Amino acid sequence: MKKADYIWMDGEFVPWDEAKIHILSHVVHYGTSVFEGLRAYHGKKGTAVFRLREHIDRLFYSAKIYRMPIPYSKEELFNAVLETIKKNNLKECYIRPIVYRGYGELGVDPSKCPVQVTIAVWEWGAYLGPEALEKGVDVMISTWRRMAPNTFPAMAKAGANYMNSQLIKMEALQYGLVEGIALDFLGYISEGSGENIFLVKDGKLYTPSFGSSILLGITRDSVIRIAKDLGYEVLEMRIPREFLYMADEAFFTGSAAEITPIRSVDKIVIGEGKRGPITKQIQEELLGIMRGEKEDRYGWLTYVT
Ligand code: PPE
C-alpha cells in the first residue's frame, strides 16, 4: 500500500510507521473491531469527502450493536477525518476509521479492554483493477454463503465479518476471477466480498433487500436515490441466483469499488458482456457528483478546507 505521513490515533497524530498496538490487544485475538471505508475526491472546488456524515453514523451504530462505547462524539470524529486528510496533504484518498478493543485482559469478555479509535488515509486506486470501472469484471457465485441472520450481524461493519469476505475473495482469485458473490442463508443473492450488487432487467433496477445479510451500503443508497431521480424503478427484494444470469446489466457498488460493471458470472456473459447503458448513466451521475463535476444536489460533499 501507499504510505501517507500520519495516522490519527486516539486524538493524536502519530507517524505512519509508528502507529502500532500491543500484540495482546483484544482485537488481534477476537476480531473486536468496527470500521468504515470512504473516499475523498478532488474536484474544481477542492477536496471533498463523500457522505462523511452517513459513514460516521454507520460507525456509531456498528459500535452500538457490539456494545462498544466510542470515547468521542460524532462531531469530534467528523472533524478528525478532515484534519487527518489535511495533515497528510492528500488531494484524493481512501479513509479508514476503525474502532477497536485494545490491550487490557484476554478472554472473550471485551469489557476490560479500552475502546480505541484510529483514522488512516492513503491513496487507493481502482479497487477491482485499473480497467474495471469501464470494462467490467468477471466474477463467480461463491461456494461460501454470507452469515445467517442472528449469527454475525451483517449490518454492523465489523472486522470479523471480513473473515467470511476473505473466504469469498480468495476462492474467486484461485479461479482466476476478480470477485465472488455470496448467496444468503436461503440461497438468494446477498453481496460481493466488499460490495453491494445491482441488476438491471427491462429498464428496472434490482438489489437485494437488507433481509439478505447485506451491509447497508452508502454507495447503494446513493445509487438508489440517483436512479429514482433519473426515473428508474428500483426494487429492493429477494433475488434468485438465476435472475443474475438473465439480467441485461449488473454492477457492484462500494466506497472502494465505486460502481464496477459485472461482465460475466460463472462464465455466463451478462447482457452484452460490457458496461451497459444504464450502468454508465448512473456511474457518470454518481462519479460526477463525487468529483465535483456535477452539482452536489443531495448535499453529499464535505469540503476539506
Ligand atoms: N458490502 C460489503 C461487505 C462491504 O464491505 C462494502 C464496503 C459494501 C457492501 C459497500 O458499502 P459502502 O462502501 O457503504 O457503499 N466495503 C469497504 C471495504 C473494502 C475493503 O476491501 O476494505 C469499502 O468499499 O470501503
XYZ file of N, CA and C and ligand atoms in Angstrom, residues 35 37-38 55 58 94 96 124 127 146 157 162 165 191-196 215-220 253-257, ligand 1:
115
model
N -15.514 -0.709 11.654
C -14.762 0.282 10.896
C -15.586 0.890 9.777
N -15.084 2.763 5.631
C -14.230 2.994 4.470
C -14.941 4.016 3.610
N -14.259 5.099 3.298
C -14.878 6.143 2.470
C -13.789 6.837 1.664
N -21.257 7.957 6.935
C -20.264 6.952 7.335
C -19.997 7.002 8.834
N -22.892 5.334 10.536
C -22.845 3.863 10.464
C -21.787 3.308 11.421
N -8.436 7.355 0.225
C -9.369 6.447 0.889
C -9.195 6.709 2.383
N -9.973 5.332 6.349
C -10.311 4.144 7.122
C -10.349 4.462 8.630
N -5.592 5.203 -2.773
C -6.013 3.862 -3.169
C -6.725 3.971 -4.519
N -10.429 -0.287 -7.058
C -10.441 -1.437 -6.138
C -10.365 -2.772 -6.861
N -23.063 -15.877 2.814
C -22.985 -14.793 3.785
C -23.549 -15.330 5.105
N -20.647 -3.092 10.378
C -19.432 -3.235 9.561
C -18.295 -3.598 10.515
N -15.241 -9.817 7.911
C -14.355 -9.886 6.750
C -13.535 -11.178 6.707
N -15.655 -12.613 4.183
C -15.312 -11.954 2.915
C -14.006 -12.500 2.332
N -24.341 -10.363 -1.521
C -23.430 -9.283 -1.914
C -22.056 -9.845 -2.240
N -21.181 -8.998 -2.764
C -19.794 -9.377 -3.004
C -19.000 -9.320 -1.702
N -17.731 -9.719 -1.740
C -16.936 -9.743 -0.501
C -16.782 -8.336 0.084
N -16.867 -7.320 -0.761
C -16.731 -5.948 -0.272
C -17.562 -4.969 -1.074
N -18.682 -5.466 -1.637
C -19.531 -4.593 -2.466
C -20.983 -5.065 -2.399
N -21.890 -4.135 -2.591
C -23.293 -4.492 -2.851
C -23.447 -4.739 -4.338
N -24.460 -5.617 3.952
C -24.128 -4.360 4.593
C -24.969 -3.305 3.880
N -25.610 -2.442 4.649
C -26.418 -1.389 4.022
C -25.473 -0.332 3.460
N -25.060 -0.552 2.256
C -24.027 0.292 1.662
C -24.489 1.726 1.442
N -23.570 2.631 1.653
C -23.868 4.049 1.448
C -23.817 4.364 -0.052
N -22.973 3.677 -0.791
C -22.987 3.822 -2.249
C -24.289 3.244 -2.799
N -24.728 2.125 -2.233
C -26.011 1.512 -2.613
C -27.131 2.527 -2.458
N -21.443 -2.000 -6.194
C -21.262 -0.665 -5.632
C -20.519 -0.753 -4.306
N -19.695 0.232 -4.029
C -18.985 0.306 -2.753
C -18.104 1.533 -2.746
N -17.717 1.951 -1.549
C -16.850 3.135 -1.465
C -15.537 2.865 -2.169
N -14.991 1.669 -1.965
C -13.736 1.325 -2.631
C -14.003 1.002 -4.103
N -15.013 0.182 -4.386
C -15.291 -0.285 -5.763
C -16.024 0.754 -6.610
N -20.813 -4.866 1.389
C -19.640 -5.147 1.988
C -19.430 -6.490 2.563
C -18.661 -4.168 2.053
O -17.508 -4.436 2.639
C -18.893 -2.892 1.486
C -17.848 -1.821 1.533
C -20.141 -2.650 0.868
C -21.076 -3.654 0.858
C -20.489 -1.301 0.275
O -20.691 -0.347 1.287
P -20.423 1.212 1.041
O -18.947 1.390 0.970
O -21.031 1.882 2.231
O -21.081 1.586 -0.225
N -16.516 -2.278 1.567
C -15.497 -1.407 2.042
C -14.215 -2.154 2.381
C -13.424 -2.665 1.249
C -12.123 -3.288 1.704
O -11.582 -4.097 0.943
O -11.621 -2.969 2.781
C -15.284 -0.217 1.115
O -15.735 -0.234 -0.019
O -14.675 0.752 1.553
